[in-house]
Coordinates of C-alpha atoms and ligand atoms in Angstrom, one line a residue:
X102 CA -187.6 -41.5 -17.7
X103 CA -190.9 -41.0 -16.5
X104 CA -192.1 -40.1 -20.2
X105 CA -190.4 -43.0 -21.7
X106 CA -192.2 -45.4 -19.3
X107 CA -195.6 -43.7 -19.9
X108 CA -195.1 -44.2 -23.3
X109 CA -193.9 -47.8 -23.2
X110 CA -197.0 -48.4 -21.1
X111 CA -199.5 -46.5 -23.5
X112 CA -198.0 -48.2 -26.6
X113 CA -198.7 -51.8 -24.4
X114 CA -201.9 -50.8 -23.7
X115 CA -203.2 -49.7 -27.2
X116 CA -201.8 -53.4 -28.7
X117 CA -203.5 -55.6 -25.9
X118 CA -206.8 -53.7 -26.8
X119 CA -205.8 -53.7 -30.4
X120 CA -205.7 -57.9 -30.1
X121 CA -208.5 -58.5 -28.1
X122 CA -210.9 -55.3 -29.7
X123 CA -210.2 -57.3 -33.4
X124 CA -214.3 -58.7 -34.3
X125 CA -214.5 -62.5 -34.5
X126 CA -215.1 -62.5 -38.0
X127 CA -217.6 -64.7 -39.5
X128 CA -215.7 -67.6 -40.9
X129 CA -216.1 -69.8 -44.4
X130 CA -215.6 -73.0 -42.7
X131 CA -215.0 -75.5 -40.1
X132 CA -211.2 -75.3 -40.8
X133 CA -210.8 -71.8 -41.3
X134 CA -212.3 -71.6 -37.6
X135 CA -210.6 -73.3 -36.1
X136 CA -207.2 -72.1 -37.5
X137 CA -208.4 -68.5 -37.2
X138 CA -209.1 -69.0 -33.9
X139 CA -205.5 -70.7 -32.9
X140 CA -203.8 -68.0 -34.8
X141 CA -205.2 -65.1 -32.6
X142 CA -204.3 -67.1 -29.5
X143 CA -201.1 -67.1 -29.8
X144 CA -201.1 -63.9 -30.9
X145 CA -202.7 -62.6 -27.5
X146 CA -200.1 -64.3 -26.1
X147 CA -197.1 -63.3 -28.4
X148 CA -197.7 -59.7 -28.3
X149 CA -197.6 -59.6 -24.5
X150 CA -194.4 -61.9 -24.8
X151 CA -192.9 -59.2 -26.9
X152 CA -193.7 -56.2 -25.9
X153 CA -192.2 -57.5 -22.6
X154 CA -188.9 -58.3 -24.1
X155 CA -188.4 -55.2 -26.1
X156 CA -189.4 -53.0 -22.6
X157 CA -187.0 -54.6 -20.3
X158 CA -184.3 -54.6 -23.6
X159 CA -184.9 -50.7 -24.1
X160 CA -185.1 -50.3 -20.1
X161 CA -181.6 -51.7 -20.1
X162 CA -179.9 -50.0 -22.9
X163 CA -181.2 -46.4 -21.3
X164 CA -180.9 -46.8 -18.1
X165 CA -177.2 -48.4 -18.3
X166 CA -176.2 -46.6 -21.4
X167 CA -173.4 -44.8 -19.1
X168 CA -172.1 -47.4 -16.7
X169 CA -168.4 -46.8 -17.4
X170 CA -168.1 -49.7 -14.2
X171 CA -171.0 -52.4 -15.2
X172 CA -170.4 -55.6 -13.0
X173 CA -171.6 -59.4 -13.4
X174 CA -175.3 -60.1 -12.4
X175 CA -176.1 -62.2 -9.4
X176 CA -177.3 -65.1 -9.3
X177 CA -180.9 -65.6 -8.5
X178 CA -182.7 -68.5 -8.1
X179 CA -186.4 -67.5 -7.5
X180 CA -186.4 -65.6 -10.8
X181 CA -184.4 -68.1 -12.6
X182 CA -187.3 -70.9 -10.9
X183 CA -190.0 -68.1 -12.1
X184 CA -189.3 -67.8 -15.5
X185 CA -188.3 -71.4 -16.6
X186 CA -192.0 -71.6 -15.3
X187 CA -193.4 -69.8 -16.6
X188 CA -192.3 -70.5 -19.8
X189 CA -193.2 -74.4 -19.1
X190 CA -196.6 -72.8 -19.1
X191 CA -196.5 -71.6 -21.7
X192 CA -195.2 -73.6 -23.9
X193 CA -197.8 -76.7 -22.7
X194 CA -200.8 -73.9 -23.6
X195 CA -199.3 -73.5 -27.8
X196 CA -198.7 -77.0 -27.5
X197 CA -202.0 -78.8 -26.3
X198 CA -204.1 -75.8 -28.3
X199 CA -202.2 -76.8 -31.6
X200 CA -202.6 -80.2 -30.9
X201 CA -206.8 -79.6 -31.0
X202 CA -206.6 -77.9 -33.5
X203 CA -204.3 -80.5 -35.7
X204 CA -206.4 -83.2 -34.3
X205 CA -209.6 -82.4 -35.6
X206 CA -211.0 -83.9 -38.3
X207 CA -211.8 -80.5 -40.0
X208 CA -207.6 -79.9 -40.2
X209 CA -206.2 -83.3 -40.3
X210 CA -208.9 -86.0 -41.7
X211 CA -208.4 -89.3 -40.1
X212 CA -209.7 -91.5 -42.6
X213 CA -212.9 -92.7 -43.0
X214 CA -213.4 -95.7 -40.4
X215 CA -212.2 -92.9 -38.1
X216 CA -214.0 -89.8 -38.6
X217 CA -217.5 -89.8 -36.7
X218 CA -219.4 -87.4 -38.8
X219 CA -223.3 -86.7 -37.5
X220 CA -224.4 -85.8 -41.3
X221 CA -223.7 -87.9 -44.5
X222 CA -220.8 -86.0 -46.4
X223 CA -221.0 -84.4 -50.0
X224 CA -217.9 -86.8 -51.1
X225 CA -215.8 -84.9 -54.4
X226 CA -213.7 -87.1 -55.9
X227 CA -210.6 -84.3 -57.0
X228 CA -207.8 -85.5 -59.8
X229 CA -205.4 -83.0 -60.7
X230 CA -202.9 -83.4 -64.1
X231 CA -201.0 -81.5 -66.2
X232 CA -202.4 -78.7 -66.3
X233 CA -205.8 -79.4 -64.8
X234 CA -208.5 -80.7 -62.4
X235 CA -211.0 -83.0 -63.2
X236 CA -213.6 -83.3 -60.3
X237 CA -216.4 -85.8 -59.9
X238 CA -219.1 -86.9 -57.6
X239 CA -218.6 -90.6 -57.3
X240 CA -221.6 -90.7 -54.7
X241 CA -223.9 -89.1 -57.4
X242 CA -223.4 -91.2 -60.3
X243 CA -220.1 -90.2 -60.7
X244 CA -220.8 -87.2 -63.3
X245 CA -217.7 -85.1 -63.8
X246 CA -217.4 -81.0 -63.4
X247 CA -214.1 -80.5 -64.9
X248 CA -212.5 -77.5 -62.4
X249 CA -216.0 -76.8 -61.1
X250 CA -216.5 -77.8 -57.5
X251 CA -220.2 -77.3 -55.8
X252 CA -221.3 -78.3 -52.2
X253 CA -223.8 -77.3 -49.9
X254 CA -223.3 -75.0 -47.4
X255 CA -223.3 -76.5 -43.4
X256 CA -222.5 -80.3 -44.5
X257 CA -220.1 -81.8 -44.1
X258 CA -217.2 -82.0 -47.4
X259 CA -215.1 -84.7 -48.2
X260 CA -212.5 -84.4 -51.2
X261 CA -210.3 -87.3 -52.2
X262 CA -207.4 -85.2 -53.7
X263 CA -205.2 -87.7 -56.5
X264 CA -202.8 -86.8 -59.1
X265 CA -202.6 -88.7 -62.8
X266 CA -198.8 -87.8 -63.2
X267 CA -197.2 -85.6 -61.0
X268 CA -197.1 -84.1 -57.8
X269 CA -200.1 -81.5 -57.4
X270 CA -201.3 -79.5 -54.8
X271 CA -205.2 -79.0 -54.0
X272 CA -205.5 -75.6 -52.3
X273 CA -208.4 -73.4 -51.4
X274 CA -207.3 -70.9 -49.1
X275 CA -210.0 -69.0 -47.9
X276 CA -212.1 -72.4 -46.8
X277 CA -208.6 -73.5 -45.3
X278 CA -208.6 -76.8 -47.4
X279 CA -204.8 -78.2 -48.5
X280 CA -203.2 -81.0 -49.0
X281 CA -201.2 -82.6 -51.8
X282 CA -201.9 -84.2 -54.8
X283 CA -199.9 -87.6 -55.4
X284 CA -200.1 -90.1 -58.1
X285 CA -201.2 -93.2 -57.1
X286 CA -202.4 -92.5 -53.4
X287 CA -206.0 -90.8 -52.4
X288 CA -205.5 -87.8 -49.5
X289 CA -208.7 -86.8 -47.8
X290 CA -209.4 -83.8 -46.8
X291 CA -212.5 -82.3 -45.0
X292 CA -214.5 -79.2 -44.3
X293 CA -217.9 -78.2 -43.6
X294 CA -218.7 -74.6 -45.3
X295 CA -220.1 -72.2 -43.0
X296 CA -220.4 -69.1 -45.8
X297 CA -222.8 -69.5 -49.4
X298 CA -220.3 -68.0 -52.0
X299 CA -217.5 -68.9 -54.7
X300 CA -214.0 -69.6 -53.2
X301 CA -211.2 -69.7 -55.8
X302 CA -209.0 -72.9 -55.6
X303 CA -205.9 -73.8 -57.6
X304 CA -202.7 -76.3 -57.4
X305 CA -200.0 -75.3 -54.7
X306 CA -197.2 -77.3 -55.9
X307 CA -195.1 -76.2 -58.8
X308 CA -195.6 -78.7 -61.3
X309 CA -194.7 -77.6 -64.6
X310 CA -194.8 -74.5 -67.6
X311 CA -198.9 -74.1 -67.0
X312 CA -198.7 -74.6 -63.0
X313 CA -199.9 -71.2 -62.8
X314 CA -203.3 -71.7 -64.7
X315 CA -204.4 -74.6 -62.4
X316 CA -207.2 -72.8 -61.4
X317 CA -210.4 -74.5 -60.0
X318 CA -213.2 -73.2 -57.6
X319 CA -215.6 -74.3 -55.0
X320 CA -219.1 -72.6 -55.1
X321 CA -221.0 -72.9 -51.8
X322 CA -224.2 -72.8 -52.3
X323 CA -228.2 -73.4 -50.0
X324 CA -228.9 -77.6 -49.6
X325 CA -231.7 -76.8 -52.3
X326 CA -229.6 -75.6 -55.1
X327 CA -227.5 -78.0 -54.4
X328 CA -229.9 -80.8 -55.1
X329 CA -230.9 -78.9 -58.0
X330 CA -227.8 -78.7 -59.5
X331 CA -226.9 -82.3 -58.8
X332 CA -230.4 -83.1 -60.6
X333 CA -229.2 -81.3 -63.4
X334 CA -225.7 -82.9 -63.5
X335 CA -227.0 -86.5 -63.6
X336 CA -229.8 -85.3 -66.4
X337 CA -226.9 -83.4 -68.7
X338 CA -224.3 -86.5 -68.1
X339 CA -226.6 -89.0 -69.2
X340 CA -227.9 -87.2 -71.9
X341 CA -223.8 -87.0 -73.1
X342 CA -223.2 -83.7 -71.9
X343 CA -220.5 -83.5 -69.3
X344 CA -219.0 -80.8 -67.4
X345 CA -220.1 -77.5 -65.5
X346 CA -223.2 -76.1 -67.1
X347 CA -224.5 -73.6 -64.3
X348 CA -222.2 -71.7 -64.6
X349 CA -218.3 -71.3 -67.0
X350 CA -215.8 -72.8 -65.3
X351 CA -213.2 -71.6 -63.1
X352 CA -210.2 -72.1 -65.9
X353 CA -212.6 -69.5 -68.4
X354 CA -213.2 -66.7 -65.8
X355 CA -208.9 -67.0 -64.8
X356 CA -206.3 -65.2 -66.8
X357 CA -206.0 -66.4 -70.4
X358 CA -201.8 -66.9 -69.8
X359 CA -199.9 -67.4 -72.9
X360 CA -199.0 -71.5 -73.1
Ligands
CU619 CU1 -200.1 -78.7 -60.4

């Protein structure tokens, strides 16, 4: 008995540290923050949750495994008062600590009378169809970058996500940007990158035989490259050209799949 409890506690001890030992890794965006961050939350408080349970649940089963007499439990009020709550408590931490999280801007945009941003945003204009993206700057002139997406890094990102036919999905996990795609509405959603580097993006909602080559991605790059490569963009669109020349876009460098 004394064993199994030493283990029990040992095992308790080693996942508490486990939780709270895990490095605050350095994040790609405002959004991925933030959800990161609510995610191990209720994880420190899930694992204690469960470990709890399955202790008292294994405690039980051995200890009573031969009670050939077992009787009725008592009532008791002050642990029946204790644990409803406790669990009120609980449940009003996930609930307001979601809520924060869903209410900000970076997770749920609220429009743009009602978001208060400090810096002006890189706006992308994002149209998805079958089976593509077409992206555009309508702030810069309004040049287009086919699947290509590029923002600076530490401003704020706006993207109006459409669709020309169909429901889409735009989805870039690692910068924790989704939302859908619908014909005929504009969804905003917003960001501000944290981390220089090329994020791979494609459509999340099942739209047809070449769904699965929706590809697009979103290259974070310094504030001076980015004015660079919006110089060149307005240069190469009025002189006719159109899309993407820094670098081959996203649908080039993704598996060639059989149409
Ligand atoms: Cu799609």
């Amino acid at each position: 008995m004394r064993k199994t409890r030493l283990a029990l506690v040992s095992a308790f001890s080693v996942l508490v540290l486990a939780a709270f030992a895990d490095p605050a890794a350095a994040q790609a965006s405002a959004s991925a923050e933030l959800i990161n961050e609510l995610n191990s939350k209720l994880l420190y408080i899930a694992i204690p949750i469960t470990v709890l349970v399955e202790v008292i649940l294994l405690y039980a089963v051995v200890k009573f495994r031969k009670n050939d007499n077992p009787l009725p439990t008592k009532e008791n009020r002050r642990l029946e008062i204790t644990w409803t709550i406790a669990t009120a408590i609980i449940l009003l931490f996930v609930g307001v600590a979601s809520y924060g999280v869903l209410a900000n801007e970076n997770v749920t945009y609220p429009g743009s009378d009602a978001a208060d941003m400090q810096e002006e945003p890189v706006v992308v204009h994002a149209e998805a169809y079958q089976w593509g993206w077409e992206m555009s700057y309508p702030e810069e002139g309004n040049f287009s970058t086919g699947t290509q997406i590029v923002v600076p890094k530490d401003r704020p990102v706006v993207v109006h996500v459409t669709s020309r036919d169909v429901i889409h999905g735009f989805h870039v996990p690692e910068l924790a940007m989704k939302i859908d795609a619908f014909p005929g509405q504009i969804n905003t959603v917003k960001t501000v990158p944290y981390e220089e580097g090329e994020y791979q993006g494609y459509c999340s909602e099942f739209c047809g035989v070449s769904h699965s080559q929706m590809y697009f991605t979103v290259e974070v790059v310094s504030q001076q490259e980015y004015q660079n490569w919006v110089a060149e963009q307005q240069n190469s669109s009025s002189g006719g050209g159109n899309s993407g020349s820094v670098e081959a876009p996203a649908s080039a460098s993704a598996p060639a799949l059989a149409q």
